[in-house]
PDB file of C-alpha atoms in Angstrom:
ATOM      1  CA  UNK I   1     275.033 144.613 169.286  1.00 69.00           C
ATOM      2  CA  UNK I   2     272.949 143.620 172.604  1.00 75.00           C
ATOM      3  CA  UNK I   3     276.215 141.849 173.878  1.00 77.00           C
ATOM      4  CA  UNK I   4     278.396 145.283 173.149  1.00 75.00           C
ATOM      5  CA  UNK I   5     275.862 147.515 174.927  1.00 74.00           C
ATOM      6  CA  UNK I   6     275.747 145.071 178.012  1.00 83.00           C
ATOM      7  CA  UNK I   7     279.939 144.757 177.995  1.00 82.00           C
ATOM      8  CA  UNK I   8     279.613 148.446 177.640  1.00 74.00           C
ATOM      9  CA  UNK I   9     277.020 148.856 180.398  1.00 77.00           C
ATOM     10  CA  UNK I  10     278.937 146.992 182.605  1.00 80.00           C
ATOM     11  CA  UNK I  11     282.068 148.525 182.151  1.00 76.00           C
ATOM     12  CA  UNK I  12     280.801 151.960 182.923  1.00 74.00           C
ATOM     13  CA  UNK I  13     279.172 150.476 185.652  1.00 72.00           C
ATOM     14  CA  UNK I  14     282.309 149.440 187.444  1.00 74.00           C
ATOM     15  CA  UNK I  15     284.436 152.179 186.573  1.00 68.00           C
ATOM     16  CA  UNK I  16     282.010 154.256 188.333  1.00 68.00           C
ATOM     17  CA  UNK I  17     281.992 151.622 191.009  1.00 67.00           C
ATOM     18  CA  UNK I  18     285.651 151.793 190.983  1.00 68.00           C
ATOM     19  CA  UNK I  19     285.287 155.557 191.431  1.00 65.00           C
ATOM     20  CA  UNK I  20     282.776 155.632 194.251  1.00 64.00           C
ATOM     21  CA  UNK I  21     284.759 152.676 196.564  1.00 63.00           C
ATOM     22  CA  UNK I  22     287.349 155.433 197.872  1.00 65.00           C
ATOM     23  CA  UNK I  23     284.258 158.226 198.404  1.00 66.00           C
ATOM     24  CA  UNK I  24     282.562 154.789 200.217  1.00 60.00           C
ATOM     25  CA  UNK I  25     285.660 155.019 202.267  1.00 64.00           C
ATOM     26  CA  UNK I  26     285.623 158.503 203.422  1.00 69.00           C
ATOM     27  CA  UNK I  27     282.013 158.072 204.134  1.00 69.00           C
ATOM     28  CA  UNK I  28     282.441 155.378 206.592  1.00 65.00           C
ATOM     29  CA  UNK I  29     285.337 157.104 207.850  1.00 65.00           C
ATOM     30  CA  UNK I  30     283.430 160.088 208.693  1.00 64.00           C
ATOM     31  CA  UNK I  31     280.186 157.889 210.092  1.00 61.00           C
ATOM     32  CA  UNK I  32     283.083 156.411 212.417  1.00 63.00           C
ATOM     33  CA  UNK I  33     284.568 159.908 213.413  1.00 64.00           C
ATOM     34  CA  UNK I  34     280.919 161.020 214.603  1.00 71.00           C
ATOM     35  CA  UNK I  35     279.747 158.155 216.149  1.00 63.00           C
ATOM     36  CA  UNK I  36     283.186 158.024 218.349  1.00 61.00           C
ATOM     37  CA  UNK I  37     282.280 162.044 219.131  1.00 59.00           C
ATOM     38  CA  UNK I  38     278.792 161.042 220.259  1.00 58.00           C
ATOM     39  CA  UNK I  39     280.385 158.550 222.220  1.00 56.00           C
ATOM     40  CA  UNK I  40     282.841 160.815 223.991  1.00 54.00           C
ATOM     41  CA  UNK I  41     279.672 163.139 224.454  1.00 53.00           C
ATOM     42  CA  UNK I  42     277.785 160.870 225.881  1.00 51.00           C
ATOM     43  CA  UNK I  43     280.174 159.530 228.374  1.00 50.00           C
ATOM     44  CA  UNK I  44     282.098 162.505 229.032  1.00 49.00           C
ATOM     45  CA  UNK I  45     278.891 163.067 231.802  1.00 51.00           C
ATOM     46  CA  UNK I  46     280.943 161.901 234.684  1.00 57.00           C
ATOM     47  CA  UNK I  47     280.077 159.176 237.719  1.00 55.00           C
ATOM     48  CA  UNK I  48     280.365 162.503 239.921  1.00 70.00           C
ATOM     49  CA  UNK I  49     277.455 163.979 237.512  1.00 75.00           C
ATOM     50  CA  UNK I  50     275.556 160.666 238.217  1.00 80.00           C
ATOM     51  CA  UNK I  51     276.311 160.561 242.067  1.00 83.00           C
ATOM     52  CA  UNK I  52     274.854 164.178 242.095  1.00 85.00           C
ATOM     53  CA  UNK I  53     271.900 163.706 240.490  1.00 89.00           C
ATOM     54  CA  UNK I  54     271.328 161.193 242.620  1.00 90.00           C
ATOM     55  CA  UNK I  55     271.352 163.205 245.776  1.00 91.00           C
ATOM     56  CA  UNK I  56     268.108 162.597 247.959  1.00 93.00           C
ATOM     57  CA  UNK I  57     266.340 165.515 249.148  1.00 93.00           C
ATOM     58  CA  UNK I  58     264.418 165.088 251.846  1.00 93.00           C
ATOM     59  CA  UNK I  59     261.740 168.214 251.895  1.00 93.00           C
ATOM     60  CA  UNK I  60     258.024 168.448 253.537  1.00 91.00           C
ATOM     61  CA  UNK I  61     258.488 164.447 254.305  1.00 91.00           C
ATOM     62  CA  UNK I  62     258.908 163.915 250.877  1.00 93.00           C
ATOM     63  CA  UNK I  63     262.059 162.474 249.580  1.00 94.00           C
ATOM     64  CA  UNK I  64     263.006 162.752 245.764  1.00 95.00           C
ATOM     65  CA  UNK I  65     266.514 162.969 244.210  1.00 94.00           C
ATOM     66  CA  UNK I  66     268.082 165.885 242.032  1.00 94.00           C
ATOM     67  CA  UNK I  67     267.356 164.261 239.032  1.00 94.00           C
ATOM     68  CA  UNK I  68     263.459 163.737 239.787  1.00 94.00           C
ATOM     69  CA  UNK I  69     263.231 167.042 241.184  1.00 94.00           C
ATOM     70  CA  UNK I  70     264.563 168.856 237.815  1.00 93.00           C
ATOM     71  CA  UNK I  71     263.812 166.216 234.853  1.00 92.00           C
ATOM     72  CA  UNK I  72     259.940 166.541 236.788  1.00 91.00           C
ATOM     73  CA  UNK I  73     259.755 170.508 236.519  1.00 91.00           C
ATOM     74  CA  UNK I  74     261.831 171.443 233.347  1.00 92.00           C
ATOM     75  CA  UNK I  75     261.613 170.054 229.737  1.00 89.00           C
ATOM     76  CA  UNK I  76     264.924 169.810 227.694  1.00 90.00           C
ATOM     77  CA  UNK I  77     266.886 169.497 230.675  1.00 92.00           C
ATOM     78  CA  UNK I  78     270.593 169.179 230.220  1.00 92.00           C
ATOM     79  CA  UNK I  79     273.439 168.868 232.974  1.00 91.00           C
ATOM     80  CA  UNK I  80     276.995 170.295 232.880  1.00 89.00           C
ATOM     81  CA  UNK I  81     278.871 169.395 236.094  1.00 84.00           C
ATOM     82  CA  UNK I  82     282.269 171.797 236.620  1.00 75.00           C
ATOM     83  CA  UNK I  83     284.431 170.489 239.249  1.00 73.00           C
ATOM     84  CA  UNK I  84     287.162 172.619 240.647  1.00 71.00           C
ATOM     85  CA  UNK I  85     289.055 173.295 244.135  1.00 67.00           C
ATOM     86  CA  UNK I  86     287.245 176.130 245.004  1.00 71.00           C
ATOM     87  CA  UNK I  87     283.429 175.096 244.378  1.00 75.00           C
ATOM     88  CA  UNK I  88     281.779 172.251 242.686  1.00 84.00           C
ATOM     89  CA  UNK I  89     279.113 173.814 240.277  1.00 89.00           C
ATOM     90  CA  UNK I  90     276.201 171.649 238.914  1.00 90.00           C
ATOM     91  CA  UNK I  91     274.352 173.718 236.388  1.00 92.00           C
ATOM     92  CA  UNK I  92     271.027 172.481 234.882  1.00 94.00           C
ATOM     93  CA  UNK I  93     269.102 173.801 232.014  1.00 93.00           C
ATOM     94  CA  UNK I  94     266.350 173.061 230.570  1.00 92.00           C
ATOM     95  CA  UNK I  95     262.947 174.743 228.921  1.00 88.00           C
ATOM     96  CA  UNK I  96     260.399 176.186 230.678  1.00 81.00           C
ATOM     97  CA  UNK I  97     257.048 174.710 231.725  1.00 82.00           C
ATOM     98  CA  UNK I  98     253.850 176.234 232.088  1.00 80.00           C
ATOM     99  CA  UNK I  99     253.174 177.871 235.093  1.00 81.00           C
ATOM    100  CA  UNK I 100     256.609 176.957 237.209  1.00 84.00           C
ATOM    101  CA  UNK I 101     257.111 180.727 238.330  1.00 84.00           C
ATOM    102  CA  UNK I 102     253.557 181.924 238.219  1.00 81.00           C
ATOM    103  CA  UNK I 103     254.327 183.084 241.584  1.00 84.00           C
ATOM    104  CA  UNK I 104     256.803 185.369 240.563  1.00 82.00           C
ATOM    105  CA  UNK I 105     254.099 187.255 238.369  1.00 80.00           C
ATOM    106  CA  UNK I 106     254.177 185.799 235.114  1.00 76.00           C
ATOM    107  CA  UNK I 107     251.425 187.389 232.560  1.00 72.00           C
ATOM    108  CA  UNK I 108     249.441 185.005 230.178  1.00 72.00           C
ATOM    109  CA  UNK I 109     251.355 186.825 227.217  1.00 76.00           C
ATOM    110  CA  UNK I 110     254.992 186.200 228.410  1.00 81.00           C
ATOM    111  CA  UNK I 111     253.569 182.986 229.609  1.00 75.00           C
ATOM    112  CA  UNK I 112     252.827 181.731 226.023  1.00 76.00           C
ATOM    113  CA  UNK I 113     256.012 183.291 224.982  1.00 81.00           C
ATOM    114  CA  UNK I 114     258.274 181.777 227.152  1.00 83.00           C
ATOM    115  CA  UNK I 115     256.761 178.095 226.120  1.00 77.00           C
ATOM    116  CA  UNK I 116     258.619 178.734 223.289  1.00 79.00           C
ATOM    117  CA  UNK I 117     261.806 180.626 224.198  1.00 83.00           C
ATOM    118  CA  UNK I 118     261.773 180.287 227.759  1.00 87.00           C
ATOM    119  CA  UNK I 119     265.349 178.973 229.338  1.00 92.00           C
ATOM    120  CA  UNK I 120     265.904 178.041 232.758  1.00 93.00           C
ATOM    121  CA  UNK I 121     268.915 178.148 234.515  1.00 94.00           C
ATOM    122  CA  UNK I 122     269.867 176.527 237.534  1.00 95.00           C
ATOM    123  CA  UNK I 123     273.303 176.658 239.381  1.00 94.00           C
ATOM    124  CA  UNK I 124     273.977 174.611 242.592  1.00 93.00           C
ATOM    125  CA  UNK I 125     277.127 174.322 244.568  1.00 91.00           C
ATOM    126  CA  UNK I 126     277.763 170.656 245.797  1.00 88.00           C
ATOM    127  CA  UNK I 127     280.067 169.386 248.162  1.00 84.00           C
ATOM    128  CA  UNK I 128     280.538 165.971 249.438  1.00 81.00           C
ATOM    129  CA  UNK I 129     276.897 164.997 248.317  1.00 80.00           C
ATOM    130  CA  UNK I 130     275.179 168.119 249.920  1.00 86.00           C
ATOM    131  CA  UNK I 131     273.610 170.887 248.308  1.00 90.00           C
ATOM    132  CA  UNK I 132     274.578 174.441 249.681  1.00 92.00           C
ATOM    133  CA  UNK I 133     271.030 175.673 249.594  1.00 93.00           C
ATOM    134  CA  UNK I 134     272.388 178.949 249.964  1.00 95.00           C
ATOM    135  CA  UNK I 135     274.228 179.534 247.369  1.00 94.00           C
ATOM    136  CA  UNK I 136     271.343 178.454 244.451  1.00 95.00           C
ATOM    137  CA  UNK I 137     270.835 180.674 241.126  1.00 96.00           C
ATOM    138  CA  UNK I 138     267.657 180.503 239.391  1.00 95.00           C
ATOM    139  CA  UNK I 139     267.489 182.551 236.190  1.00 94.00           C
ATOM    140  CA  UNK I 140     264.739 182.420 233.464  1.00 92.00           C
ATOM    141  CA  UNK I 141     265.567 184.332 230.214  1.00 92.00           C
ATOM    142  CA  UNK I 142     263.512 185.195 227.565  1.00 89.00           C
ATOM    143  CA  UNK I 143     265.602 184.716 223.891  1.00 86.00           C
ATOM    144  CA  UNK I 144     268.460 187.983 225.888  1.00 88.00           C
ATOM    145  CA  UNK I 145     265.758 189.305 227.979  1.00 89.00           C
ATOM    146  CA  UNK I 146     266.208 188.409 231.792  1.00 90.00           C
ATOM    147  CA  UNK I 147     262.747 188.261 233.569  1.00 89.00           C
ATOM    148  CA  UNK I 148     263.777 186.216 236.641  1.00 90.00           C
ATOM    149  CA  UNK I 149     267.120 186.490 238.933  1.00 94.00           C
ATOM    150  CA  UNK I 150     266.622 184.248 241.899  1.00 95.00           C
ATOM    151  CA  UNK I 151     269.853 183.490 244.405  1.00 96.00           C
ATOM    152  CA  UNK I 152     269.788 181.403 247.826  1.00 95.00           C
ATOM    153  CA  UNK I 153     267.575 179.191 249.878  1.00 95.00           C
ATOM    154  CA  UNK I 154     264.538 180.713 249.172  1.00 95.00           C
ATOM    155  CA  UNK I 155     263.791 180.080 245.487  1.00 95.00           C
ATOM    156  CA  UNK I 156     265.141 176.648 245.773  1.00 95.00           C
ATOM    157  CA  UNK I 157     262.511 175.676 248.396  1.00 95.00           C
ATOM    158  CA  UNK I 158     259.918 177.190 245.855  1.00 95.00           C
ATOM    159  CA  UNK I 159     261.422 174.493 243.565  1.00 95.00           C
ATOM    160  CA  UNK I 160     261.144 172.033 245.751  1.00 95.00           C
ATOM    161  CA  UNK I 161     257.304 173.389 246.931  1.00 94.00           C
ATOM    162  CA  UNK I 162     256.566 173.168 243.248  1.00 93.00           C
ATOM    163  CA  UNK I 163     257.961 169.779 242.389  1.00 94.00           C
ATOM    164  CA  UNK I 164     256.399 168.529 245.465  1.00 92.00           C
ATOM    165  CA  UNK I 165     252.730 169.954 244.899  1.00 89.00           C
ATOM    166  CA  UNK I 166     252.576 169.052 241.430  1.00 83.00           C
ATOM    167  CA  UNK I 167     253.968 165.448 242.240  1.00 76.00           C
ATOM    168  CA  UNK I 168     250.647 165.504 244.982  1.00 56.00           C
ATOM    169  CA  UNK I 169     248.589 166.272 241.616  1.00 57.00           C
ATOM    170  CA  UNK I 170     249.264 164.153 239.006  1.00 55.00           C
ATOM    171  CA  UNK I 171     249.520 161.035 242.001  1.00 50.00           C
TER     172      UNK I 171
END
């Protein structure tokens, strides 16, 4: 009786083994499929995205590149690089930080607020390695609600003024 339950175990056992191989199958299949789409995501960044980010600024006798200057003064930050004929955008996103516009106003309520649901967006126009200063946009939404609308020269010097002064800080 023992020997007919374990012949019978063992059976069912590979029958359901039998079963599960082609589900196995599609499984790895579909681990493959997403791992090649992270890899497409992941490299689909560009060398021009990397050349860009590595722009030096020179500013107040301080020299950082792109890449310091934003991964320093936004959390989350993510980079989507559209080249065309016309203009070469680099736009950079990211989270807000504590006190980066506090110039601009910012009350303590919003200001705990936007730690949560506060979205930067920056948009620079490149062109054979140089940034055309004028042409920045700096916009800081709120979940839909636009609290900050910042275009040219001027708000990305306060950038840079607030990169460099909290770089002076934590040194």
């Amino acid at each position: 009786m023992r020997k007919l339950y374990t012949i019978l175990s063992t059976s069912m056992l590979t029958l359901c083994l039998v079963g599960c191989s082609d589900t196995l199958v599609q499984i790895k299949d579909a681990a493959s499929g997403i791992n090649s789409a992270a890899d497409q995501a992941a490299t689909a960044i560009s060398q021009d995205v990397h050349s860009i980010r590595a722009i030096e600024v020179t500013y107040n006798d301080q020299t950082f590149t792109i890449n310091d200057l934003f991964k320093s003064i936004l959390r989350d930050v993510q980079w989507h690089y559209e080249p065309s004929q016309q203009e070469n955008v680099l736009l950079i996103t990211g989270t807000w930080q504590p006190s980066l516009f506090d110039a601009y106003g910012i009350d303590q309520k919003i200001d705990n607020e936007l730690a949560v649901h506060g979205e930067v967006t920056i948009e620079l126009m490149v062109e054979e390695n140089m940034i055309h200063e004028e042409k920045t946009k700096v916009t800081l939404v709120k979940q839909t609600e636009t609290l900050l609308e910042e275009n040219g020269q001027d708000i990305l010097h306060y950038l840079y003024d607030y990169y460099t002064m909290n770089k002076i800080t934590s040194n």
